[in-house]
Short mmCIF file of C-alpha atoms and ligand atoms in Angstrom, two decimals:
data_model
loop_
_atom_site.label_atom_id
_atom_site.label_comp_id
_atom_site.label_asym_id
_atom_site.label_seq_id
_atom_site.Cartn_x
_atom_site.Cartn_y
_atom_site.Cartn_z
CA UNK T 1 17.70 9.10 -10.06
CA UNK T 2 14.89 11.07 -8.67
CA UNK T 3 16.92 14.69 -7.42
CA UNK T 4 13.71 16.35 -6.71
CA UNK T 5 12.47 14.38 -3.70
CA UNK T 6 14.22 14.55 -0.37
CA UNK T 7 13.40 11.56 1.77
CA UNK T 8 12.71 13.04 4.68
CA UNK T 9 10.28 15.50 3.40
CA UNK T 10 8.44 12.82 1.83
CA UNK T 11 8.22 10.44 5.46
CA UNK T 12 7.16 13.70 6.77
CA UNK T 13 4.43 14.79 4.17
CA UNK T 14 3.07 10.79 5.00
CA UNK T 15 2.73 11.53 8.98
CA UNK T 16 5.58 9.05 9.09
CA UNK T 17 8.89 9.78 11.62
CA UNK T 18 11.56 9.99 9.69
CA UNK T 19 13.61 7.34 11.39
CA UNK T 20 17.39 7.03 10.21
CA UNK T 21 15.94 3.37 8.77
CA UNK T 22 13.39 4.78 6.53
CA UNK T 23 15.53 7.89 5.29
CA UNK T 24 17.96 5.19 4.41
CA UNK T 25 16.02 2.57 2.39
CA UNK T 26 13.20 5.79 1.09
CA UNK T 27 16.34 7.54 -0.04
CA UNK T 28 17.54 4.14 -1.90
CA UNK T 29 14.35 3.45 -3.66
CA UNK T 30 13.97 7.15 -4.44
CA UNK T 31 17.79 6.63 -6.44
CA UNK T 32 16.64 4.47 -9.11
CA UNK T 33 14.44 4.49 -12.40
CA UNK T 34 13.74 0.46 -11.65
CA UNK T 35 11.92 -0.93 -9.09
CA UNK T 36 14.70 -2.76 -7.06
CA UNK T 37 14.53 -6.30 -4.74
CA UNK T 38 15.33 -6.33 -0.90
CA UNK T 39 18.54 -7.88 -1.50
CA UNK T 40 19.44 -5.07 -3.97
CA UNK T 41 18.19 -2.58 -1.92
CA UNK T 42 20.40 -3.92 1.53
CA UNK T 43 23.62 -3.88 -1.39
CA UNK T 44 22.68 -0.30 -2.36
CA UNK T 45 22.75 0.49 1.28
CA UNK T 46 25.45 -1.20 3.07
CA UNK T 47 28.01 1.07 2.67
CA UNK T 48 26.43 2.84 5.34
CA UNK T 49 26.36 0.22 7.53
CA UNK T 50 24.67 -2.98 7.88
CA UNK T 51 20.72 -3.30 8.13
CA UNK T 52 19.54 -6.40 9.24
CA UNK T 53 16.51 -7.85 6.65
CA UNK T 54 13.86 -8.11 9.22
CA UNK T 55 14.36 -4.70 9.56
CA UNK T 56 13.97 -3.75 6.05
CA UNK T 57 11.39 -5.67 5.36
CA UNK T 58 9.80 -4.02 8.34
CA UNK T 59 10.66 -0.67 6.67
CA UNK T 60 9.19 -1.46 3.26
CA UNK T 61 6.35 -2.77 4.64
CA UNK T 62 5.48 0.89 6.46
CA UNK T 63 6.87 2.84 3.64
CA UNK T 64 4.20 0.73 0.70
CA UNK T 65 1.54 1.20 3.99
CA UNK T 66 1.81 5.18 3.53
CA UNK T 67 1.94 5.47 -0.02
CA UNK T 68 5.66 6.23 -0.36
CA UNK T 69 6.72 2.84 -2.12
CA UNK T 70 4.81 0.34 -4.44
CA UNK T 71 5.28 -3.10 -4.65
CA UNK T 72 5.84 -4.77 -7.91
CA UNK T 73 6.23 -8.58 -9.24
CA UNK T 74 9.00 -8.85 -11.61
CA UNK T 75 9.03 -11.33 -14.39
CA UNK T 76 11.40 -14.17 -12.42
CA UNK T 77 8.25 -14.00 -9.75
CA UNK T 78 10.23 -11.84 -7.38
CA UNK T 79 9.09 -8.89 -5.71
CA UNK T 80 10.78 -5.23 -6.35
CA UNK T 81 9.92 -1.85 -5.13
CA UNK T 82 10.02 1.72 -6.37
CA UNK T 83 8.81 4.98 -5.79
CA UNK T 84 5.38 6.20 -5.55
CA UNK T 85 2.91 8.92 -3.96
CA UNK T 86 2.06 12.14 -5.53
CA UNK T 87 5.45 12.82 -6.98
CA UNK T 88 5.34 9.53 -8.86
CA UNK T 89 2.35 8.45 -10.43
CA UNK T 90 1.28 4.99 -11.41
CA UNK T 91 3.42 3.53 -14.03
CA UNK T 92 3.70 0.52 -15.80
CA UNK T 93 7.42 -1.82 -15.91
CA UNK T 94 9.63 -3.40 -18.63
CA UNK T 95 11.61 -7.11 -16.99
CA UNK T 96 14.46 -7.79 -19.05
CA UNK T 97 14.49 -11.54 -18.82
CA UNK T 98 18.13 -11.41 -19.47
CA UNK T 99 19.47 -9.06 -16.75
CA UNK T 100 16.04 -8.95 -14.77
CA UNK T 101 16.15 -5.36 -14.30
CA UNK T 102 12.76 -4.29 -13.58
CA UNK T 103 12.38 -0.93 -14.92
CA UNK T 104 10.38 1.86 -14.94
CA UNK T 105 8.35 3.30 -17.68
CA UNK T 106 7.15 7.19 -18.10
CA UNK T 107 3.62 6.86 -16.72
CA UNK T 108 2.14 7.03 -20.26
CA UNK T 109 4.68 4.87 -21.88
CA UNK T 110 1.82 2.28 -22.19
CA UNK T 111 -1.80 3.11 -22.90
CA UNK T 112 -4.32 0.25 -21.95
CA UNK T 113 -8.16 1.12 -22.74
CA UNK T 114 -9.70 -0.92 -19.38
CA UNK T 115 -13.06 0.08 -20.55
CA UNK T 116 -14.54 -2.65 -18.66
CA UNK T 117 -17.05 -1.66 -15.72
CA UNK T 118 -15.69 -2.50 -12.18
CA UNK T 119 -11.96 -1.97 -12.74
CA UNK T 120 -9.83 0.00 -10.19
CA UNK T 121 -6.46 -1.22 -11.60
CA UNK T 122 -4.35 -1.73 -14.38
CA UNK T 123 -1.23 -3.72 -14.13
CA UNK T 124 0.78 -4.14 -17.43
CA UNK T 125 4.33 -5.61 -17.82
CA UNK T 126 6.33 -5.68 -20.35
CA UNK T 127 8.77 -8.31 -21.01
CA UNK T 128 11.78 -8.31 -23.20
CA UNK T 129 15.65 -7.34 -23.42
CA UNK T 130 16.15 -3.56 -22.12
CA UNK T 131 18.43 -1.67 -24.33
CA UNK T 132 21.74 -2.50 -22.06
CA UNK T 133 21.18 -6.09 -22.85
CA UNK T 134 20.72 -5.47 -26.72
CA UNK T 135 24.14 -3.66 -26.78
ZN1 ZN X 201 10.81 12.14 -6.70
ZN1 ZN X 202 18.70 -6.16 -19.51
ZN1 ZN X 203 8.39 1.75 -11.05
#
């Protein structure tokens, strides 16, 4: 759980009105160490109220647009989101193909030498059974 980031300071560092939607699905995102699906993120936020998925997906979309979230591909082809900007710097994920969790490594968990000319990106997932699932 990430204590040190307050939602709306974030949406407002980004030039981005903090709307009650955004607070509400930054602040979710911002409350794991894995990078979580749209369904999970509407069941982490429903006891709030309802939010309808258009409207989430309307909010993620803005909130990866600014920098605040990044969009990953889990191992089961879905897609899962978790924090990012300044505050959280690139890191790499480990699926557990049992429970597929999608979770988030330190940002130099993983080394990868992309000493090849041209590259922008590295994108490196790890796939195995997180320590939960090996008991
Ligand atoms: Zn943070
Ligand atoms: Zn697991
Ligand atoms: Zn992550």
């Amino acid at each position: 759980m990430c204590s040190r980031c307050d939602p709306k300071a974030l949406l407002a560092e980004s030039g981005l009105k903090a709307t009650a939607q955004r607070v509400r699905v930054l602040g979710a995102v911002l409350a794991f160490q894995e990078a979580l699906s749209p369904p999970a993120l509407l069941a982490a936020i429903r006891w709030e109220g309802p939010m309808d998925k258009v409207t989430l997906y309307r909010t993620l979309e803005s909130l990866e647009a600014h920098g605040l979230i990044c969009r990953h591909e889990a191992g089961d082809g879905s897609v899962r989101y978790c924090a990012a900007g300044p505050d959280h710097p690139q890191h790499h994920h480990f699926f557990c193909q049992r429970c597929k969790r999608l979770l988030c490594l330190e940002p130099d968990a993983v080394r990868v030498g992309a000493d090849v000319p041209g590259v922008e990106q590295v994108v490196v997932r790890l796939d195995g059974t997180c320590a939960d699932c090996r008991g």
